[in-house]
Coordinates of C-alpha atoms and ligand atoms in Angstrom, one line a residue:
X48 CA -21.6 1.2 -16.7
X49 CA -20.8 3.9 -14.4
X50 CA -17.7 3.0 -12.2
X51 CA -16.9 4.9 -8.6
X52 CA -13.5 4.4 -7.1
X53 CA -13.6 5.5 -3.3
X54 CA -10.3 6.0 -1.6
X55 CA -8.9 8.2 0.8
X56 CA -4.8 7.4 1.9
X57 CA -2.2 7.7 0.5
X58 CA -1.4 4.5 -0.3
X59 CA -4.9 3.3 -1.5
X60 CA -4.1 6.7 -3.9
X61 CA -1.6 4.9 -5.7
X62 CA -2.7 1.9 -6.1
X63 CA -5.9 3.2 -7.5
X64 CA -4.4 5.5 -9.7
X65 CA -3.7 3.3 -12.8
X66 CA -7.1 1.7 -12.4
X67 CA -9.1 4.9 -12.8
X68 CA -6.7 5.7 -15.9
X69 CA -7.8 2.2 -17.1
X70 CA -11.3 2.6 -16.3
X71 CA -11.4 6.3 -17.9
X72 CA -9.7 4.8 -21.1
X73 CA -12.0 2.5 -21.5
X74 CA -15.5 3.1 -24.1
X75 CA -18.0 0.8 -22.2
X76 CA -17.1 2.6 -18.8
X77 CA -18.0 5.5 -17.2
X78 CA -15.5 7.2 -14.0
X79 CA -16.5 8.5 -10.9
X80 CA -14.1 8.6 -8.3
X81 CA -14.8 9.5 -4.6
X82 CA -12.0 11.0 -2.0
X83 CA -13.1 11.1 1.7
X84 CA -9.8 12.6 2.7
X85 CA -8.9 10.0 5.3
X86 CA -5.7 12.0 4.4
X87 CA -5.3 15.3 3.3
X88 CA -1.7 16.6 2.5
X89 CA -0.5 12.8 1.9
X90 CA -3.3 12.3 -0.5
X91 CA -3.0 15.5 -2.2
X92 CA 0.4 15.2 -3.5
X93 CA -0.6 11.6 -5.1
X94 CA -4.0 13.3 -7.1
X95 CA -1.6 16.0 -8.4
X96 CA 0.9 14.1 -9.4
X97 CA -0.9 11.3 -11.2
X98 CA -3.6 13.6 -12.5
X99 CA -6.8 12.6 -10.8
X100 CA -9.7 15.0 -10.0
X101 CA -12.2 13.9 -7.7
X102 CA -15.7 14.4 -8.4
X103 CA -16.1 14.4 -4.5
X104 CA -14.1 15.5 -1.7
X105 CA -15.4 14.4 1.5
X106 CA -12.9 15.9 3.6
X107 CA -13.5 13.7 6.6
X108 CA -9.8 14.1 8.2
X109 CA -9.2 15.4 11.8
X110 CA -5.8 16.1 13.6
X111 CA -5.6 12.5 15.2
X112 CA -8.5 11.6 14.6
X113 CA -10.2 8.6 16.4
X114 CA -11.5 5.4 14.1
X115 CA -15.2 5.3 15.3
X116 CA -15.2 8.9 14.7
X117 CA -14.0 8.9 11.2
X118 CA -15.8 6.2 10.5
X119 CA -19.0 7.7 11.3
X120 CA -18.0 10.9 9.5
X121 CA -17.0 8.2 6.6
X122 CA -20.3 6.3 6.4
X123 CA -22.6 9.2 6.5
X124 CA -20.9 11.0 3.6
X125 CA -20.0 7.9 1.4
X126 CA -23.8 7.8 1.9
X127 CA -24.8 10.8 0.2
X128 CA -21.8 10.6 -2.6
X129 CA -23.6 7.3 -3.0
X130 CA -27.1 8.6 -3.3
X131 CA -26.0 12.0 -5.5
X132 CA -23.6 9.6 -8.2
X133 CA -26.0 6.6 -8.5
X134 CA -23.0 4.2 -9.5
X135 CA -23.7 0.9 -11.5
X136 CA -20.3 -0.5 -9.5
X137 CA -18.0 0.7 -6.5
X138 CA -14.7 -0.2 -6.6
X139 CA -12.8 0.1 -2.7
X140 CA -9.2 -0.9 -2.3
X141 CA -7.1 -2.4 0.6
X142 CA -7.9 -2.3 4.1
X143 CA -8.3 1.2 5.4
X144 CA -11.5 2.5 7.5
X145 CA -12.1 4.4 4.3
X146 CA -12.2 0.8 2.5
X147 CA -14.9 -0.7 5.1
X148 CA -17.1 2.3 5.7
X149 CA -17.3 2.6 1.8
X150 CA -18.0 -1.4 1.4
X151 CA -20.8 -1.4 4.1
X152 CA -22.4 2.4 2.9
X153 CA -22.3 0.3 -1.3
X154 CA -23.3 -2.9 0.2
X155 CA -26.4 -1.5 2.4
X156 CA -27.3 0.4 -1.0
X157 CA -27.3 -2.7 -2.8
X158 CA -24.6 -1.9 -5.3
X159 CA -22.3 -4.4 -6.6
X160 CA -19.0 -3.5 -4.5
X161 CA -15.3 -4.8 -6.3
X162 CA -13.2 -5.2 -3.4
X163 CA -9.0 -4.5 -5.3
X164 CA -6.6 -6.3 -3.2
X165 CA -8.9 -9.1 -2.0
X166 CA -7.3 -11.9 0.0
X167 CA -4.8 -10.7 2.1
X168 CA -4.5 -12.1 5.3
X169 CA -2.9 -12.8 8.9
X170 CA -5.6 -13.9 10.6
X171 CA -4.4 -12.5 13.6
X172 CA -6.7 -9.6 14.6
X173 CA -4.5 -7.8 16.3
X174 CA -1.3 -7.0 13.6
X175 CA -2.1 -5.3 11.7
X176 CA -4.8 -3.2 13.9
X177 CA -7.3 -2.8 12.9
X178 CA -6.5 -3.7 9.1
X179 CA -7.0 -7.2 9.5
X180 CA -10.5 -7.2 10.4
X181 CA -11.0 -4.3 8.0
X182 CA -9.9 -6.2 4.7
X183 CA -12.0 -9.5 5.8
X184 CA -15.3 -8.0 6.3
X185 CA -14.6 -6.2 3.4
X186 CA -13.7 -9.5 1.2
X187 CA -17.2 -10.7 3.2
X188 CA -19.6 -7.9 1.3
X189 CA -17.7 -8.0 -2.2
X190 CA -19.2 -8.8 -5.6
X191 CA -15.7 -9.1 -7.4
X192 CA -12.7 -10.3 -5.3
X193 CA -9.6 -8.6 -7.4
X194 CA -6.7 -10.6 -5.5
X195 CA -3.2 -9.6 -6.6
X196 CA -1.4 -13.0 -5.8
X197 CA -2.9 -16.9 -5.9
X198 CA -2.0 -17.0 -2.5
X199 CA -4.7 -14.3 -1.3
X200 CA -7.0 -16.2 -3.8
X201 CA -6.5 -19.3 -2.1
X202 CA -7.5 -17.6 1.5
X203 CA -10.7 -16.1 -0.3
X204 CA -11.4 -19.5 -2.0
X205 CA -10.9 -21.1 1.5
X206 CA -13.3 -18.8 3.4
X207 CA -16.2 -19.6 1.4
X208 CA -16.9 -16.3 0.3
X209 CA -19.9 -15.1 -2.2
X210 CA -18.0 -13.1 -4.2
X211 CA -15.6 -14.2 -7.6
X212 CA -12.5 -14.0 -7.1
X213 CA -10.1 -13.0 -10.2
X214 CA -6.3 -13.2 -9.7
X215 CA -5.1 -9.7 -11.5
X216 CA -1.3 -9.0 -9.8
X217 CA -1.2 -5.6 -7.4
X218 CA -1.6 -2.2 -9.2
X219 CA 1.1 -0.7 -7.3
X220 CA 3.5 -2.5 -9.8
X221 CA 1.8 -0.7 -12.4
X222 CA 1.9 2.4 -10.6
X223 CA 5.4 1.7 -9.9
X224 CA 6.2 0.5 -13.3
X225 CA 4.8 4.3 -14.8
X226 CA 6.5 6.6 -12.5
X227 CA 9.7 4.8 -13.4
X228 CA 9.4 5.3 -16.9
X229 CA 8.4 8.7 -16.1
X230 CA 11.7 9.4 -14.0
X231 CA 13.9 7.8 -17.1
X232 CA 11.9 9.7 -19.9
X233 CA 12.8 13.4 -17.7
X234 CA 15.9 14.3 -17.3
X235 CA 15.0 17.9 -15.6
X236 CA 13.0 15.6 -13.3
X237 CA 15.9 13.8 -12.6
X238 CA 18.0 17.3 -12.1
X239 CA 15.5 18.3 -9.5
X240 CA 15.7 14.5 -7.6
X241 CA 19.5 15.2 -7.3
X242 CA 19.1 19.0 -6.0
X243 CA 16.3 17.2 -3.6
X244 CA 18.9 15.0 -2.7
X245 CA 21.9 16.7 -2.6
X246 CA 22.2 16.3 1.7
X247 CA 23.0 13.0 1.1
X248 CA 27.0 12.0 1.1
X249 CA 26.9 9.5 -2.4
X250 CA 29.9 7.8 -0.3
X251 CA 28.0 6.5 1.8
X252 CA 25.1 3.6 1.6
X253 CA 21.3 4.8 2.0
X254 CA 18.9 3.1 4.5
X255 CA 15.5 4.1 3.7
X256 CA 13.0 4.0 6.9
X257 CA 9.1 4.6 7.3
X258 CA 7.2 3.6 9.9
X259 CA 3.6 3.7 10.7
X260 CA 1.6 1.0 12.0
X261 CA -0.5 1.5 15.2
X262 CA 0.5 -1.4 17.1
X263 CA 3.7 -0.5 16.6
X264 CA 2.8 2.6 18.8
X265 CA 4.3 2.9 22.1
X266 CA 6.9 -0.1 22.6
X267 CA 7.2 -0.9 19.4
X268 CA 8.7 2.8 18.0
X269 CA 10.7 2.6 21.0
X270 CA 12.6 -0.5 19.4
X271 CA 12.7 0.8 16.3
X272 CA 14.1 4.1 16.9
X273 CA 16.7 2.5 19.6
X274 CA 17.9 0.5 16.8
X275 CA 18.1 3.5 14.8
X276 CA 20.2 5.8 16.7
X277 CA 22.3 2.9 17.3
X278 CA 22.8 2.1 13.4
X279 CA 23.6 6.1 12.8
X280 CA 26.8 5.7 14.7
X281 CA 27.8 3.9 11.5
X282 CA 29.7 6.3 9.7
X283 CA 29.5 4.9 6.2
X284 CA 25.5 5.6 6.2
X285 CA 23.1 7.7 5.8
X286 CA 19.3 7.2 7.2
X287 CA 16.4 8.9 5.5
X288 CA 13.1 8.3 7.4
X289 CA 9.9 10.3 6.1
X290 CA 8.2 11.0 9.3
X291 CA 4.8 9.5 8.6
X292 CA 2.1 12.6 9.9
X293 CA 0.6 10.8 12.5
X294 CA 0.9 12.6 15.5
X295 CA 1.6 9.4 17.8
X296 CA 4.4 8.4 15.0
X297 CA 5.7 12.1 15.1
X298 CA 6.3 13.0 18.4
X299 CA 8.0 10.2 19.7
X300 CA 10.3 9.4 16.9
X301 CA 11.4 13.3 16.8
X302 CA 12.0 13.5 20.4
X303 CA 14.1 10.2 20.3
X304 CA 16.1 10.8 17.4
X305 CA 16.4 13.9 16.2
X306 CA 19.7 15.7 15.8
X307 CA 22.1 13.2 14.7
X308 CA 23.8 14.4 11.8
X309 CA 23.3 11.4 9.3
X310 CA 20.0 10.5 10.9
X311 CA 17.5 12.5 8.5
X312 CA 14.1 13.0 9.6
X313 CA 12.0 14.6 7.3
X314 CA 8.3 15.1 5.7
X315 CA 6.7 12.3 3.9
X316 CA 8.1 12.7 0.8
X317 CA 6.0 12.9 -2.5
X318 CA 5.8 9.5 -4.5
X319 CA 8.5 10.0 -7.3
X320 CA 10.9 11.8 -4.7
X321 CA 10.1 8.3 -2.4
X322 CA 10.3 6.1 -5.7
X323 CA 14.0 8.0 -6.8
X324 CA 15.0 7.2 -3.0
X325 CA 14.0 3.6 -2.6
X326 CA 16.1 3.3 -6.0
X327 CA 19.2 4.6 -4.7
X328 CA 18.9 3.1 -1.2
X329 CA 20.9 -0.1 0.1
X330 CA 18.6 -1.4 2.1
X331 CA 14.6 -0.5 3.4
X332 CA 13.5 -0.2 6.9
X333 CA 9.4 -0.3 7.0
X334 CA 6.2 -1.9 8.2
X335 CA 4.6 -0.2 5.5
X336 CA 2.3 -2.7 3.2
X337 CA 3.0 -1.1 -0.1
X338 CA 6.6 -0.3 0.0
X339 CA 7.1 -4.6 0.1
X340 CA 5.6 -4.7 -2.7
X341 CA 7.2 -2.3 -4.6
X342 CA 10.9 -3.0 -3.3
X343 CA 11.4 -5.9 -5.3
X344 CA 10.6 -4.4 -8.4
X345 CA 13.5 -2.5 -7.6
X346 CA 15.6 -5.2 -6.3
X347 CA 16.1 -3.6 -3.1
X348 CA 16.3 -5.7 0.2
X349 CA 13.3 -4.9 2.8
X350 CA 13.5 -5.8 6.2
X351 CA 9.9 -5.6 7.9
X352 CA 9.7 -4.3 11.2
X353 CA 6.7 -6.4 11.9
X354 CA 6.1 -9.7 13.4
X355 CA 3.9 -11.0 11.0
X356 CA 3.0 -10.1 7.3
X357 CA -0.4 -10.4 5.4
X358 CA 2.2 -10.5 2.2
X359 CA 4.1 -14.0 2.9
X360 CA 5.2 -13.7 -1.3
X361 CA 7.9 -12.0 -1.1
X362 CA 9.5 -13.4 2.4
X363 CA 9.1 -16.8 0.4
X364 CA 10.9 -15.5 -2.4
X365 CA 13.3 -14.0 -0.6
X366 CA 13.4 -10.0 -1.2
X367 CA 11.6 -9.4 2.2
X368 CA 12.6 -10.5 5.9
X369 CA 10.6 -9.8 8.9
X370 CA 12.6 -8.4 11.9
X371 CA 9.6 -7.4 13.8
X372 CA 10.3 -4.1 16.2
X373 CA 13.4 -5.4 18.7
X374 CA 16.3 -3.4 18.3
X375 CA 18.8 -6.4 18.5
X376 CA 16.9 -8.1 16.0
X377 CA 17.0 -5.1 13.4
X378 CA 20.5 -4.0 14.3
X379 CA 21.9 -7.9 13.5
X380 CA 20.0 -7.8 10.7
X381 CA 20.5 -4.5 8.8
X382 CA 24.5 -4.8 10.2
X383 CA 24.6 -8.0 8.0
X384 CA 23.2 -6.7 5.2
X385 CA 25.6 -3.9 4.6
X386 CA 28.8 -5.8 5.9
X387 CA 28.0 -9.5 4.0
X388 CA 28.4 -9.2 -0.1
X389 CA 27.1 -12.8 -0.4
X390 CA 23.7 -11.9 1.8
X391 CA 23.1 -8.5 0.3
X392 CA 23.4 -10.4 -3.2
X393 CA 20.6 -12.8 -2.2
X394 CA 18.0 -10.3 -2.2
X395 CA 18.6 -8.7 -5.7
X396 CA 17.6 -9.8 -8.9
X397 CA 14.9 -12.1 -7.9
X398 CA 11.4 -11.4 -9.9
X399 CA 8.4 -9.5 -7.9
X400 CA 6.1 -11.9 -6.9
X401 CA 3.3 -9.2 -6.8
X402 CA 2.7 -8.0 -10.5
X403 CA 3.8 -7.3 -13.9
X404 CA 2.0 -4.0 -14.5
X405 CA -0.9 -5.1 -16.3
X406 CA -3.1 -5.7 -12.9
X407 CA -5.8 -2.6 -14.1
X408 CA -5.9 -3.9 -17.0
X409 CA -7.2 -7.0 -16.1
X410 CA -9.6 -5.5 -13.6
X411 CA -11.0 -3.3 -16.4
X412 CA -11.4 -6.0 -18.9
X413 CA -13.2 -8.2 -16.0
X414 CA -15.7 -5.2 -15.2
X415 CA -16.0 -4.9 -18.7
X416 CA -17.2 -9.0 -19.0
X417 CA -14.0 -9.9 -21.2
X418 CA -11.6 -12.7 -19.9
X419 CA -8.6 -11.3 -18.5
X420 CA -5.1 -12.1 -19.9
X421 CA -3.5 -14.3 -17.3
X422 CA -1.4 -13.1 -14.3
X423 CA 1.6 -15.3 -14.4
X424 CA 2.9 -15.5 -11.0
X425 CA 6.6 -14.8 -10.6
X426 CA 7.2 -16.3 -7.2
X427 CA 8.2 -19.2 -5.6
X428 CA 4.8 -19.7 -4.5
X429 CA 2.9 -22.6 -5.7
X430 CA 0.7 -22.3 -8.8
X431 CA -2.7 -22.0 -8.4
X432 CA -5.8 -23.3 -10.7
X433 CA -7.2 -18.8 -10.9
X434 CA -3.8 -18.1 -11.8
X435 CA -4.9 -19.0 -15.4
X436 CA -6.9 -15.2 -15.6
X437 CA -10.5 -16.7 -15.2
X438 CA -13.2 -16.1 -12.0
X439 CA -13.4 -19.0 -10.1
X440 CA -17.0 -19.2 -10.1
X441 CA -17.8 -19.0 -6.3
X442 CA -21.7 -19.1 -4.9
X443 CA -22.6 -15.8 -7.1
X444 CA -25.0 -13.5 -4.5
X445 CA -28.7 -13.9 -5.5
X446 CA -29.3 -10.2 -4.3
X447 CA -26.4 -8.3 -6.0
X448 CA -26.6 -8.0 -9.5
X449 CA -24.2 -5.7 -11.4
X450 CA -25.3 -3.8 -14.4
X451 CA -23.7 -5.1 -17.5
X452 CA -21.6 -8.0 -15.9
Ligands
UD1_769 C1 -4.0 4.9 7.7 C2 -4.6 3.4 7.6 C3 -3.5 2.4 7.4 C4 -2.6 2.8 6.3 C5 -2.1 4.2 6.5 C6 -1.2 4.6 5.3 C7 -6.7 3.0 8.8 C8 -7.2 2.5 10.1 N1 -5.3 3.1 8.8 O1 -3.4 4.9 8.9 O2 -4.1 1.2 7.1 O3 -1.5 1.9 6.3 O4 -3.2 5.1 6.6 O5 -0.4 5.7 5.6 O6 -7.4 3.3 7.9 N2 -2.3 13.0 9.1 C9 -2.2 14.3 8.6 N3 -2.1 14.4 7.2 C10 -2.2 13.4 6.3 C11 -2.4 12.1 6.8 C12 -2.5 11.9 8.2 O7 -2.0 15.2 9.4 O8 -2.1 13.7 5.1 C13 -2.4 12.7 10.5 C14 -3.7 13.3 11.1 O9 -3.5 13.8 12.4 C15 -4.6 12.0 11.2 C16 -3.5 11.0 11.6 O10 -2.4 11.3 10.8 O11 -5.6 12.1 12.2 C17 -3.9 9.5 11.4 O12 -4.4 9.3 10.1 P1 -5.3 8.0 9.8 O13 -5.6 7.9 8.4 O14 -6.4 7.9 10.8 O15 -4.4 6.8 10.2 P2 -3.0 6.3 9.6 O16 -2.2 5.9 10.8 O17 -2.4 7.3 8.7
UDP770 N1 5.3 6.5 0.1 C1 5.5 7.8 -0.4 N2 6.1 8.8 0.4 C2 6.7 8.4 1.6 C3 6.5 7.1 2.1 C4 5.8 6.2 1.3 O1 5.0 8.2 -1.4 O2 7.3 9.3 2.3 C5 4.6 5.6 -0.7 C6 5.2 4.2 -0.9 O3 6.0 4.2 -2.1 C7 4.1 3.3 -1.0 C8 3.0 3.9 -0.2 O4 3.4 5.3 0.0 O5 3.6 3.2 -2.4 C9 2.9 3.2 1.1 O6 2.1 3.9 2.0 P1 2.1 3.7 3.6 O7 3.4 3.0 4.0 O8 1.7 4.9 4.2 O9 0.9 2.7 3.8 P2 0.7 1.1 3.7 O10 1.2 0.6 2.4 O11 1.4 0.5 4.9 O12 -0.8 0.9 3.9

């Protein structure tokens, strides 16, 4: 069966990475992956480092580019990829506009779509813009509904969807998991992390920031980067933020901020350079998706400058807080972090409620019609009957049929 990923962020870059190792290592698959280039330089520096080479490159992205626009661009090239590759399956991941123009140019092709990190939900259509609406249509046109948690399951199973829905764990923590072992197996690696890093006083305690979402535009980096220059008067921290390239992220948080000498605003940073720094940090600062899922891995506390979360896991278990975007709110919050022992110690230790590293694995073996080990769910969440590894056998679409499954 021959198997095409399409992705185009950075982050969907990651967290399809260790599938399409998966699906390449595997006898009874074929690989085919698709980039549109949503991102370019951010997306690069994730294909070089875990080794992937497109078969296409759409190279859809504009300097800030509107979302009907790169939609359309999206749709009409997905098309052709579509039509050139013949796929048995499509795989899409997340919620981007890459992840519904992709879904709706495989579905209107009739091919069996596999929607990876199904179920995620706010149901509030407005945060996060326009991802929420993004990830449910998607969900709505999927033939395989790969959810990482039993909570996202349970939405799915609650919305009465066609596809089957198969609790795997997130592939980030795989993803995660690999460039760790990577950074520990290296020690020349880890020389050049240091020299990377060597700006950075070991004195003093690391907050970690990103910041991207766009209805955090406007009034919402406003708070944020009030709180910031506020918290750099601190003198026993540091602040890193990786300017997200977004020109409407750029130029406000640059004209706001920059100049303070422990306030560092620099360019996205590459994955293992980010992983090495969300290691050494205190604390993290983000409204970034991925990065709470990957923190507690690391046993690092995230405060989330949002005001609500599609991942609810982790604020149940503890290693994430949302703050939303007020500066009083993240000032009282990040303050009490770094001055209260017994807080600070709540957050570590505690397991990650979103994987255990095997998550492409059990996508592969689902593709591949084997039964998946189980996922075991490591949170505080309640257990649910798909956590056992098996579909739940939803109302299986009469018109999509996928070869070999
Ligand atoms: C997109 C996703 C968002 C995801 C985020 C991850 C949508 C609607 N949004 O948002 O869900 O969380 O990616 O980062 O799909 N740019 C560059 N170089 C790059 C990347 C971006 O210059 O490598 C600039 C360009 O000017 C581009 C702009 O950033 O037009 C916006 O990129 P876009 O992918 O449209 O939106 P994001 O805000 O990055
Ligand atoms: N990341 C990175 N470099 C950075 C900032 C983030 O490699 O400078 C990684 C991070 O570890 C996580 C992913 O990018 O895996 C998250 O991407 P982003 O925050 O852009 O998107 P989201 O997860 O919110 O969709």
């Amino acid at each position: 069966m021959k198997v095409m990923c399409i992705f185009g962020t950075r982050p969907e870059a990651i967290k399809m990475a260790p599938l399409i190792k998966a699906i390449e290592a595997a006898p009874e698959l074929s690989s085919a992956v698709c980039v549109t280039g949503q991102h370019r330089s951010m997306l690069d520096q994730v294909l070089g480092f875990f080794d992937i080479k497109p078969d296409i490159d759409l190279d859809v992205m504009r300097p800030d580019q509107s979302l009907n626009g790169l939609m359309a661009r999206l749709v009409t090239g997905i098309d052709e990829a579509l039509a050139d590759v013949r796929p048995d399956y499509v795989l899409v991941h997340g919620d981007t506009t890459t992840a519904l123009s992709a879904a709706l140019a495989t579905f209107q092709r009739r091919i069996p779509l596999g929607h990876v990190e199904a179920g995620l939900r706010t149901y509030d259509l407005a945060q996060p813009w326009p991802e929420e609406m993004n990830r449910q249509l998607v969900d709505r046109m999927a033939h395989r509904l790969f959810a990482p948690t039993s909570r996202a399951a349970a939405n799915l199973e609650a919305e009465r969807l066609s596809g089957e829905i198969l609790v795997t764990g997130n592939t980030v923590v795989d993803a995660l998991l690999g460039t760790l072992a990577r950074i520990d197996a290296d020690a020349d690696l880890r020389a050049r992390l240091d020299r990377q890093f060597s700006f950075l006083d070991p004195a003093r305690r690391l907050i970690l920031v990103t910041g991207h979402r766009r209805e955090n535009f406007g009034s919402g980096f406003e708070g944020i980067c009030n709180a910031l220059d506020d918290l750099a008067d601190r003198d026993d921290v540091e602040i890193v933020y990786p300017v997200h390239l977004n020109p409407n992220v750029r130029e406000p948080v640059f004209a706001r901020l920059a100049g303070r000498a422990n306030l560092h605003l620099v360019a996205p940073l590459d994955y293992v350079p980010f992983v090495a720094l969300m290691r050494r940090a205190s604390l993290i600062l983000t409204d970034s998706g991925g990065i709470q899922e990957e923190a507690p891995t690391l046993g690092k506390p995230v405060l989330v400058m949002r005001e609500v979360t599609e991942r609810p896991e982790a604020v149940a278990a503890g290693t994430v807080q949302l703050v939303g975007t007020s500066p009083s709110r993240i000032i009282e919050q990040v303050n009490r972090l770094l001055d209260d022992a017994e807080a600070y110690g709540r957050f570590a230790g505690l397991p990650n409620p979103y994987g255990d590293g095997g998550a492409s694995r059990r996508i592969v073996d689902a593709l591949c019609g084997r039964v998946p080990a189980p996922f075991i769910t490591l949170s505080a969440s309640p257990a649910h009957p798909m956590d056992g590894g098996h579909f739940l056998p939803c109302r299986p679409s009469a018109s999509l049929s996928a070869a070999g499954t």
